[in-house]
GROMACS .gro file of C-alpha atoms in nm:
model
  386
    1UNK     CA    1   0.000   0.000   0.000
    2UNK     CA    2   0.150   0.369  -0.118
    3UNK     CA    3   0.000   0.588   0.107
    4UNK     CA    4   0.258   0.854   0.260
    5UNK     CA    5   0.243   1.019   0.582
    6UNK     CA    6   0.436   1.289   0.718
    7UNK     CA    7   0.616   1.078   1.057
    8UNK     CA    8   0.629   1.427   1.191
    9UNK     CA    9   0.234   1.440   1.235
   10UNK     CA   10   0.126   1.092   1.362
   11UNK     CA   11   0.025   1.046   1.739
   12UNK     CA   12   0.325   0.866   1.935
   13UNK     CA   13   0.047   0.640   2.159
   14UNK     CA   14  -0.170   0.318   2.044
   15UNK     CA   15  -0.551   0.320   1.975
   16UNK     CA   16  -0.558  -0.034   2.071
   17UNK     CA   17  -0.856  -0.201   2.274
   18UNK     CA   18  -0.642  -0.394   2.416
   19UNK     CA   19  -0.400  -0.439   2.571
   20UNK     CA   20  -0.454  -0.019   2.626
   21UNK     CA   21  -0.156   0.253   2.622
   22UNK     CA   22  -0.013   0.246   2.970
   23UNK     CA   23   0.050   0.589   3.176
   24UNK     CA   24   0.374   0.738   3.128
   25UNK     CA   25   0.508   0.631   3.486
   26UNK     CA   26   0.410   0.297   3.401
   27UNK     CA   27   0.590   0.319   3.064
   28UNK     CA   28   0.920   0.466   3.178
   29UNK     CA   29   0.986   0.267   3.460
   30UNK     CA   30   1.266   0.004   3.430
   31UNK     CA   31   1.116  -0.365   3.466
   32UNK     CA   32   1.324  -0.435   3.734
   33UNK     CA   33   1.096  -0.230   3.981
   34UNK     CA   34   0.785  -0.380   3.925
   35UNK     CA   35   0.867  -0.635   4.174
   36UNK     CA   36   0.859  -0.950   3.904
   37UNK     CA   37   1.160  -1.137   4.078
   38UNK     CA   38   0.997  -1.137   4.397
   39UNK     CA   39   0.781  -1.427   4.577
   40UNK     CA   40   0.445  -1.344   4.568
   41UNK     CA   41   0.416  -1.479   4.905
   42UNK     CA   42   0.643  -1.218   5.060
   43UNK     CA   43   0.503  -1.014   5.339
   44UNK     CA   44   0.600  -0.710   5.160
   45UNK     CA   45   0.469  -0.796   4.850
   46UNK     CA   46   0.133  -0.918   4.947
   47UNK     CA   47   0.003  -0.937   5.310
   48UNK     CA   48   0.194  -0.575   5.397
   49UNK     CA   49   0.310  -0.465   5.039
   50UNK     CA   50   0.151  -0.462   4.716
   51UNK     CA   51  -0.135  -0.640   4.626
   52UNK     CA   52  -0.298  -0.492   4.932
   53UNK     CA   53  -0.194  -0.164   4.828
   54UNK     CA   54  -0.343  -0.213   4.491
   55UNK     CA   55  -0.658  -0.367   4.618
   56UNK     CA   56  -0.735  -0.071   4.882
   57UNK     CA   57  -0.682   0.154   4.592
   58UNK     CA   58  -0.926   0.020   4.340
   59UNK     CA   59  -1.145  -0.034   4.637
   60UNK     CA   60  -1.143   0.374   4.695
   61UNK     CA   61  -1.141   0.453   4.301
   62UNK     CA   62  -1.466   0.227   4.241
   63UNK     CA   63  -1.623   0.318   4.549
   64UNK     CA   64  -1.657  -0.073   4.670
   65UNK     CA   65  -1.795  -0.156   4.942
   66UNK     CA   66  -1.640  -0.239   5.267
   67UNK     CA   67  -1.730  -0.533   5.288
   68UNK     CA   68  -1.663  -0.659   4.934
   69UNK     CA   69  -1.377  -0.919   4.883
   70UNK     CA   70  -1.117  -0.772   4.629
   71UNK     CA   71  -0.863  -1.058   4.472
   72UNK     CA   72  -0.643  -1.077   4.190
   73UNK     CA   73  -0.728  -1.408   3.979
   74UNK     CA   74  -0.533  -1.601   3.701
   75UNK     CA   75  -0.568  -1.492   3.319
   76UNK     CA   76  -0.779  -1.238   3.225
   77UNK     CA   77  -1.149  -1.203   3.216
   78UNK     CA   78  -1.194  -1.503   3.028
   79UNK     CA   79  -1.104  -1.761   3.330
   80UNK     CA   80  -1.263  -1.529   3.552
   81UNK     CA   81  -1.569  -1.562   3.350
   82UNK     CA   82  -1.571  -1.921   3.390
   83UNK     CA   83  -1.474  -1.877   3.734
   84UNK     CA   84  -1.802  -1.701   3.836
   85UNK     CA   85  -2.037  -1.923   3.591
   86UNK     CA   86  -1.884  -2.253   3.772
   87UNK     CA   87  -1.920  -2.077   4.103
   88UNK     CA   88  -2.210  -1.939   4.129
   89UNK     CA   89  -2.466  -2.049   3.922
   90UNK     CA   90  -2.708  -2.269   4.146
   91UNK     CA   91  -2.986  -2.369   3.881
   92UNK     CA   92  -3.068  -2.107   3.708
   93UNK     CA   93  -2.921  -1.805   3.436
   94UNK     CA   94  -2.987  -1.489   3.242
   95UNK     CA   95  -2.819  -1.250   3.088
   96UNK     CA   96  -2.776  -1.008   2.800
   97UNK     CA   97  -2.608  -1.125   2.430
   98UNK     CA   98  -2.542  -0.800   2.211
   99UNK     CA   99  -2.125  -0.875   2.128
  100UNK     CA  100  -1.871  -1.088   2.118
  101UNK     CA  101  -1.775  -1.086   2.538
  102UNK     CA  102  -2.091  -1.086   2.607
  103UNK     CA  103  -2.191  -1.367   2.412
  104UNK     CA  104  -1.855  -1.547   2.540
  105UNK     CA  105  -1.994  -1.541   2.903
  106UNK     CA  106  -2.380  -1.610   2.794
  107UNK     CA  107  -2.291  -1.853   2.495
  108UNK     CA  108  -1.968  -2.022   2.515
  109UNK     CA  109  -1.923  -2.044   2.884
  110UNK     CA  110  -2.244  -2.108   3.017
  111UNK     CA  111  -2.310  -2.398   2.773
  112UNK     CA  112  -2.052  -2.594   2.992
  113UNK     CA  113  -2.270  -2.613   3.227
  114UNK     CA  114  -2.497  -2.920   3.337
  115UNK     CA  115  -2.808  -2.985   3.101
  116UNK     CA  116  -3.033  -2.910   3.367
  117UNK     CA  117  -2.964  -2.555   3.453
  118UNK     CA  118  -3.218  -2.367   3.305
  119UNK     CA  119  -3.102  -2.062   3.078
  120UNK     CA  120  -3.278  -1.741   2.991
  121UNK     CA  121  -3.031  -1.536   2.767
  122UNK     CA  122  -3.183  -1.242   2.620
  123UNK     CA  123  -3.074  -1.210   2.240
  124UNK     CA  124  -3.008  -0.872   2.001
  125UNK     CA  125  -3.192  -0.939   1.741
  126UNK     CA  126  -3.101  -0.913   1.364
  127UNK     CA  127  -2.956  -0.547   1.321
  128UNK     CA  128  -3.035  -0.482   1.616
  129UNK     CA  129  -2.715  -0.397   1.889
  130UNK     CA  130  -2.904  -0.437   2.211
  131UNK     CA  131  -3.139  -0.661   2.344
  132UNK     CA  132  -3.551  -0.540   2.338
  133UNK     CA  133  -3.605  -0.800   2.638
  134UNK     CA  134  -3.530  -0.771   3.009
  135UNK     CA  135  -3.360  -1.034   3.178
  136UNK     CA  136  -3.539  -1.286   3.425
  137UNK     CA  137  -3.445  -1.136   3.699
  138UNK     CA  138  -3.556  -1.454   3.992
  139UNK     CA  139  -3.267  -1.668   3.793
  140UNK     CA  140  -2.984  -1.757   4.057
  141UNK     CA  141  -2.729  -1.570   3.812
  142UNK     CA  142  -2.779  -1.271   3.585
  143UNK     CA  143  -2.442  -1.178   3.391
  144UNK     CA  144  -2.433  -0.841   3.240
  145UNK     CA  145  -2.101  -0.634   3.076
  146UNK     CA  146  -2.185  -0.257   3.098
  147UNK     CA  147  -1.946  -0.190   2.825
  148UNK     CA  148  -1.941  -0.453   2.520
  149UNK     CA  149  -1.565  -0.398   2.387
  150UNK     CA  150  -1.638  -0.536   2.039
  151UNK     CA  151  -1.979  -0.341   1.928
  152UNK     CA  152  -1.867  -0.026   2.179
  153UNK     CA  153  -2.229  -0.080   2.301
  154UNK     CA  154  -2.301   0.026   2.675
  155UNK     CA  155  -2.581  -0.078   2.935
  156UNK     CA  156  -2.739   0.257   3.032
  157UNK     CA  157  -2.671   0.327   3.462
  158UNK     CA  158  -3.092   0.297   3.502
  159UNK     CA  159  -3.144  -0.062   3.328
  160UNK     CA  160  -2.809  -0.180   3.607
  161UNK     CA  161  -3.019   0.072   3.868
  162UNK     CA  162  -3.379  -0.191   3.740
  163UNK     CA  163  -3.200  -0.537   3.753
  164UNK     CA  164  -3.060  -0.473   4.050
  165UNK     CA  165  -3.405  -0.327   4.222
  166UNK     CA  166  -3.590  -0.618   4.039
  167UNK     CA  167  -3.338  -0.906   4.129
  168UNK     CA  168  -3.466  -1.216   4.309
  169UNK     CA  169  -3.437  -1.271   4.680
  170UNK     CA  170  -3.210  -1.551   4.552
  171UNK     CA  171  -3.031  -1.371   4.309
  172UNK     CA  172  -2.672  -1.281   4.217
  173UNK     CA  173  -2.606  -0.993   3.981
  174UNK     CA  174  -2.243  -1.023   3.786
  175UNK     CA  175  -2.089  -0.750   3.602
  176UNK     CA  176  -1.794  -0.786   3.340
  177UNK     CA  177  -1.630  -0.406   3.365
  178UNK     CA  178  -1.352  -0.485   3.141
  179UNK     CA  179  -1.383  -0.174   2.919
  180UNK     CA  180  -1.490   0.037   3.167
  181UNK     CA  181  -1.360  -0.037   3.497
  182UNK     CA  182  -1.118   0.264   3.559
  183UNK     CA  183  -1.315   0.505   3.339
  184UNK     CA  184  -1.700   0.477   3.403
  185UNK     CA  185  -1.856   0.561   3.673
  186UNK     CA  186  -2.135   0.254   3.753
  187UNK     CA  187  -2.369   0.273   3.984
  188UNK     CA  188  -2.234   0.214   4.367
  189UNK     CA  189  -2.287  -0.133   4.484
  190UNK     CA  190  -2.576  -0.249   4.263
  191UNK     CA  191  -2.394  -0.581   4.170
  192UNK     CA  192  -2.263  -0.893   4.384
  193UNK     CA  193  -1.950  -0.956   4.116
  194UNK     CA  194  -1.758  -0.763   3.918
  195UNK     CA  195  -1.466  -0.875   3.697
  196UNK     CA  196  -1.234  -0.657   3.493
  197UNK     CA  197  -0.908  -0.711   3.295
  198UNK     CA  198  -0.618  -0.482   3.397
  199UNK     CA  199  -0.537  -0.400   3.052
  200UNK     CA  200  -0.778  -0.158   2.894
  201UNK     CA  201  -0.866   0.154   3.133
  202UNK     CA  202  -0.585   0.075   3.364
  203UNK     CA  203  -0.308   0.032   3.101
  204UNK     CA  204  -0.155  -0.316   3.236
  205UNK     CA  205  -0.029  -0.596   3.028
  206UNK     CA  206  -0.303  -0.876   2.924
  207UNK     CA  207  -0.324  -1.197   3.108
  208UNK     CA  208  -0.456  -1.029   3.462
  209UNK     CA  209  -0.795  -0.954   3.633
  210UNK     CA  210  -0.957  -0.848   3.935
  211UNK     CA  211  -1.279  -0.968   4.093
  212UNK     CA  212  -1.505  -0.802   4.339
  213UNK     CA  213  -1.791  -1.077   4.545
  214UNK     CA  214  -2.033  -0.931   4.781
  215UNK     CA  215  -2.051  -1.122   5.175
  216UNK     CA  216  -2.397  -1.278   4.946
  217UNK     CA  217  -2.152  -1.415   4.664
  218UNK     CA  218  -1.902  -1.539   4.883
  219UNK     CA  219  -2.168  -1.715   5.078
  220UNK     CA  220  -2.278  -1.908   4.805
  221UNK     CA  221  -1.889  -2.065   4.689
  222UNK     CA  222  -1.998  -2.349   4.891
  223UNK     CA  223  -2.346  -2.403   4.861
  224UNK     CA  224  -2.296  -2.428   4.488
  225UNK     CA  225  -2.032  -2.704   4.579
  226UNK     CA  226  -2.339  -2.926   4.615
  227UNK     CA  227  -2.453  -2.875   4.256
  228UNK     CA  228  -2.115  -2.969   4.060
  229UNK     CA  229  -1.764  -3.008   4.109
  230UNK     CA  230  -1.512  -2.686   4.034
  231UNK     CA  231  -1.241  -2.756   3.906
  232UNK     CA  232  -0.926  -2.672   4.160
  233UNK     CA  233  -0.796  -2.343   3.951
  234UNK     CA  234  -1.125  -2.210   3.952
  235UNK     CA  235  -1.221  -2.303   4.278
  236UNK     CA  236  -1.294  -1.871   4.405
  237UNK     CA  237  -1.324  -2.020   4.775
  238UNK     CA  238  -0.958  -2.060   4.745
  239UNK     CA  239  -0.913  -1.736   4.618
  240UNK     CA  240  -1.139  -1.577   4.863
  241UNK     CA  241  -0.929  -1.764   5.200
  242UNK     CA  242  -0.614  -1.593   4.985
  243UNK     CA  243  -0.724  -1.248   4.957
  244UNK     CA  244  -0.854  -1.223   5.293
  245UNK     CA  245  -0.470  -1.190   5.389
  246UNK     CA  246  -0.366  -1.011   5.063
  247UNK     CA  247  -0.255  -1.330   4.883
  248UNK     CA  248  -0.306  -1.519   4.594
  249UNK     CA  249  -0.388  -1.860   4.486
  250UNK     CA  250  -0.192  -1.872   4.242
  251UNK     CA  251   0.105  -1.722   4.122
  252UNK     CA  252   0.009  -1.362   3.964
  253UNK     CA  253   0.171  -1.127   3.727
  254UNK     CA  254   0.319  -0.909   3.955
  255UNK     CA  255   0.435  -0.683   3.709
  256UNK     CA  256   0.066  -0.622   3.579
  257UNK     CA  257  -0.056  -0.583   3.909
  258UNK     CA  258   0.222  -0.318   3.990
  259UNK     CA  259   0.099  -0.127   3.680
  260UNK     CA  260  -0.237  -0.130   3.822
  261UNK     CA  261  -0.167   0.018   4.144
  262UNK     CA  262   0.024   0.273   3.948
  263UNK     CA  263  -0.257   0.349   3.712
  264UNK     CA  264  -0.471   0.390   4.010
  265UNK     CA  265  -0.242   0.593   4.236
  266UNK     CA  266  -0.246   0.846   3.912
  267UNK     CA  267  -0.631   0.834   3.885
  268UNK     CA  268  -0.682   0.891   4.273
  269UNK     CA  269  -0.451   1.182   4.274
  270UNK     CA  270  -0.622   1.346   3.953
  271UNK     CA  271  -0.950   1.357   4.046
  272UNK     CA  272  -1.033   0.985   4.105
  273UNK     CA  273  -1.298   0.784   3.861
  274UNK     CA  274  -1.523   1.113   3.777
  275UNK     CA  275  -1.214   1.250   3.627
  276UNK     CA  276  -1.149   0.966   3.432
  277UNK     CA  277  -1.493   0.934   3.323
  278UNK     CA  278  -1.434   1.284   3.185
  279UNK     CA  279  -1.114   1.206   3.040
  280UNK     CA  280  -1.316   0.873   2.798
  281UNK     CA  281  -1.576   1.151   2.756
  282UNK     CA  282  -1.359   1.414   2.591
  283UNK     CA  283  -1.176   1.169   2.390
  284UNK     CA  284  -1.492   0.973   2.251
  285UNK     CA  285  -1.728   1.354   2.216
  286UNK     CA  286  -1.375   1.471   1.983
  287UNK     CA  287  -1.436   1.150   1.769
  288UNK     CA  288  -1.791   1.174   1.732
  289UNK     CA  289  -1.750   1.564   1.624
  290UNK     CA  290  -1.516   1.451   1.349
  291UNK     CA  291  -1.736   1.164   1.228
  292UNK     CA  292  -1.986   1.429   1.227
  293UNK     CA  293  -1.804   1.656   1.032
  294UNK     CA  294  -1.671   1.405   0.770
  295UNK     CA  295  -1.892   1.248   0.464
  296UNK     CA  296  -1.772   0.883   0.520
  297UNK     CA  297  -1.742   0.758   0.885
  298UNK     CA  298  -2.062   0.784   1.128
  299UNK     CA  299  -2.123   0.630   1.492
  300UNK     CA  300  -2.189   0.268   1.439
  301UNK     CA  301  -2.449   0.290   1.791
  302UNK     CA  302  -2.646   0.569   1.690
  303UNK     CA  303  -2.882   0.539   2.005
  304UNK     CA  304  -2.653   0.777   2.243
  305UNK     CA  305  -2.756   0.580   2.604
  306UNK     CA  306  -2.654   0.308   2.430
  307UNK     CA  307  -2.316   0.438   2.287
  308UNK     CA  308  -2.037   0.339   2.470
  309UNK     CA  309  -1.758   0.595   2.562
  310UNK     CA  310  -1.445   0.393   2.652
  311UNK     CA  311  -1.473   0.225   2.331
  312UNK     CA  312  -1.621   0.360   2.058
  313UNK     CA  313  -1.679   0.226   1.703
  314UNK     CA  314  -1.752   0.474   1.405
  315UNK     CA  315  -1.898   0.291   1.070
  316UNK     CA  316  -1.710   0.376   0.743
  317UNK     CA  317  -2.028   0.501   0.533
  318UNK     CA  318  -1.837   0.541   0.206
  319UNK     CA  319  -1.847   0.242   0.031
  320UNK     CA  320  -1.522   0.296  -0.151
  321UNK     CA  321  -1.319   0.325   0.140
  322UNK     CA  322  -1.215   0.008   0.348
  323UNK     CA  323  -1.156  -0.022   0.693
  324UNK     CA  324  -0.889  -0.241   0.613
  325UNK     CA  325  -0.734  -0.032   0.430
  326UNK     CA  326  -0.723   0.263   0.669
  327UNK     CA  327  -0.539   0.004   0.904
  328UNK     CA  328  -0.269  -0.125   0.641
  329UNK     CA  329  -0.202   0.291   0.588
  330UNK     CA  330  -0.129   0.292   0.963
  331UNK     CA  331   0.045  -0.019   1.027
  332UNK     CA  332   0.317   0.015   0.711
  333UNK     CA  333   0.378   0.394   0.893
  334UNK     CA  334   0.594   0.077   1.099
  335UNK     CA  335   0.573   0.300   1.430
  336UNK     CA  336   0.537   0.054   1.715
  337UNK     CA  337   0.230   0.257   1.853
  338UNK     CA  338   0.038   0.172   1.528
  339UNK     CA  339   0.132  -0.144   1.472
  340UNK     CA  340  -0.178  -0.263   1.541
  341UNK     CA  341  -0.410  -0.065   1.282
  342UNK     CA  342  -0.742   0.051   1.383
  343UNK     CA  343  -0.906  -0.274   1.391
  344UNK     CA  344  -1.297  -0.332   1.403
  345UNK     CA  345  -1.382  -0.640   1.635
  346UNK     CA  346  -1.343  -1.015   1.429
  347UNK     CA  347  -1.723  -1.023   1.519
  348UNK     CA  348  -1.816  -0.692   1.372
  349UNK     CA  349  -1.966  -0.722   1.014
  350UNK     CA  350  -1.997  -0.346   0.957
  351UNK     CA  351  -1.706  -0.181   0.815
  352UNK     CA  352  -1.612  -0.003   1.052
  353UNK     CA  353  -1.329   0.146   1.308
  354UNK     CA  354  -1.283   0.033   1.685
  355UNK     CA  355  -1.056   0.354   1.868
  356UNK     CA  356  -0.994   0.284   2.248
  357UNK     CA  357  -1.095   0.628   2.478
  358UNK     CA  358  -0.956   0.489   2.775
  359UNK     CA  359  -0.799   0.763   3.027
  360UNK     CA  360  -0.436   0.783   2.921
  361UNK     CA  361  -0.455   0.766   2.578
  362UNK     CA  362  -0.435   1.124   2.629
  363UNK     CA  363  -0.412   1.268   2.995
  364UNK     CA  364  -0.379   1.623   2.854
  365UNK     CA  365  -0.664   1.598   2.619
  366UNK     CA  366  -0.714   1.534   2.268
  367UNK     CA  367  -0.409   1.611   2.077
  368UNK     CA  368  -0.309   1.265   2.006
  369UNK     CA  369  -0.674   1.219   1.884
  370UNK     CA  370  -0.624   1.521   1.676
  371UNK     CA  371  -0.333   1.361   1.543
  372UNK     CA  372  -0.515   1.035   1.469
  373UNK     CA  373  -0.825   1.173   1.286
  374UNK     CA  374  -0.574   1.421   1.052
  375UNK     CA  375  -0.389   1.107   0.961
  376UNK     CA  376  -0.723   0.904   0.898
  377UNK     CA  377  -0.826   1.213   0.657
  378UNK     CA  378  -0.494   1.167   0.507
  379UNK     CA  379  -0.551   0.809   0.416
  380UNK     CA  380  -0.930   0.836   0.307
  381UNK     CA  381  -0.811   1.124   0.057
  382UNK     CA  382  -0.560   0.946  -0.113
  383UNK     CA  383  -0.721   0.680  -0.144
  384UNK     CA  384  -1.024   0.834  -0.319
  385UNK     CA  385  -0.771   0.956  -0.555
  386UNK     CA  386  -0.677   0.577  -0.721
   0.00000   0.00000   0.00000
């Protein structure tokens, strides 16, 4: 692909969904400090040292709870997904289908369970991005991601506010925050899980996640002993008896954790989780002025409340230009920070453009954005000119 850029003009950070650009702290500070030669059973590490540290200080940015169990579990969100279907499912699930992690938790991992839990997964329908059904809220377990990453399609704060007002006597509510945990502000305490990956608001490396269980969740790790074995690495009553002394149950990422804490030390002393909400804001309300102002990219999610800001997709419109080929023009650039394109999810018919507005993308703004967009004009006019 010919397509020429000026070096001189093109943002120095990545656009990627995943894992996110880390804060500058993070970025410039020599591996050997994140503590990844050290036991992760050392006092000072863990019990006294810094998993503690970094689970106090997501408890203060989210606004958790006291009395909310905060761990650090294997992988990323996937295994933690399967940790809380195995876990706490009793005999009964709903949930909400609309994207690709969405799906994963409603679809994929909940069809590993037994034949005889009964499942009430509330579809999108055909063009449609969201689904026109509520879910059933007296099931044991109602799963529900605030912020799809692959459609950029959010659960508005008063349908979390309904679920959890409507929810069973017997009911569990479960939240995947992975795109938004660290830059949305959810509503406080309306859910008894919630699991995030460390690497999209929070700038970590991939492999890592948190998870949050009410006293109610916890409770229930046994009783749901009685309906099916869990397998020992998924087992979250291990992982509870760990974390109530700052441990692990198994061996973590350290160095992923350590950019966590970091990431959150920066957000508390900035203004804490409104700021950061502000921060996505700005960054995704500069992209949708440019789509508006251009005559071939619009919002994919054109229902606002439903529009994600952490993530937001824009639809090409033109059908001339390609979104793979605005990718290719950014990749051959061969700058490290673009190396990744601006990829739409695999899941995502729609041509279309997936641009991450997580919180340090741009701490001061929307400069690099401005960057971004002038080089993405760049592309489109040349190559409207073959």
């Amino acid at each position: 692909m010919n397509i020429q850029l000026d070096p001189a003009k093109l943002p120095s950070v990545t656009f990627s969904c995943g894992p996110g650009q880390g804060h500058p702290v993070i970025r410039q500070t020599p591996l050997y400090k994140t503590l990844f030669e050290r036991s992760h059973r050392a006092p000072d590490v863990s019990t006294r040292g810094l998993y503690h540290e970094t689970a106090e200080n997501l408890r203060t940015l989210l606004s958790l709870p006291p009395d909310y169990t905060v761990l650090f579990f294997l992988g990323g969100a996937t295994p933690a997904m399967d940790a809380v279907i195995w876990n706490l499912t009793k005999d009964s699930l709903s949930g909400l289908a609309f994207g690709a992690f969405s799906r994963r938790w409603t679809h994929n991992i909940a069809a590993r369970l037994e034949n005889g839990v009964r499942r009430a997964i509330r579809e999108a329908g055909e063009n449609e991005f969201f689904p026109c059904d509520k879910p059933d809220y007296n099931a044991s377990l109602i799963v529900l991601t605030p912020n799809e990453t692959s459609t950029s399609v959010q659960i508005p704060d008063d349908y979390l506010q309904e679920t959890w007002a409507k929810r069973g006597k017997d009911t569990l509510i479960a939240w995947d925050c992975t795109s938004c945990a660290g830059g949305r502000v959810l509503p406080a305490g309306q859910f008894d899980v919630m699991l995030f990956s460390l690497q999209k608001c929070f700038g970590a490396g991939g492999g890592s996640c948190a998870l949050v269980l009410s006293p109610k969740a916890v409770s229930r790790l046994e009783e749901v002993k009685k309906y099916r074995p869990i397998p020992f690495s998924l087992d979250l009553s291990e992982a509870v008896r760990h974390a109530a002394s700052a441990q692990t149950a198994n061996t973590p990422c350290t160095t992923n954790i350590w950019m966590c804490n970091e990431a959150c030390k920066w957000m508390l002393a900035n203004g804490g989780l409104p700021a950061m909400e502000r921060l996505c804001r700005e960054h995704a309300d500069y992209l949708l002025a440019w789509a508006a102002q251009t005559d071939y990219i619009a919002p994919l999610i054109k229902d606002a409340r439903l529009r994600s800001f952490t993530t937001l997709t824009l639809e090409i419109t033109d059908p001339d230009v390609k979104d793979a080929d605005i990718s290719a023009a950014l990749i051959s650039t061969g700058l490290a920070n673009l190396a990744d394109g601006l990829k739409k999810y695999s899941s995502v018919k729609q041509n279309s453009l997936r641009i991450s507005c997580f919180p340090f993308v741009d701490v001061h703004g929307v400069e690099e954005y401005k960057k971004l967009t002038a080089a993405v004009d760049e592309i489109v006019r040349q190559l409207k000119k073959r």
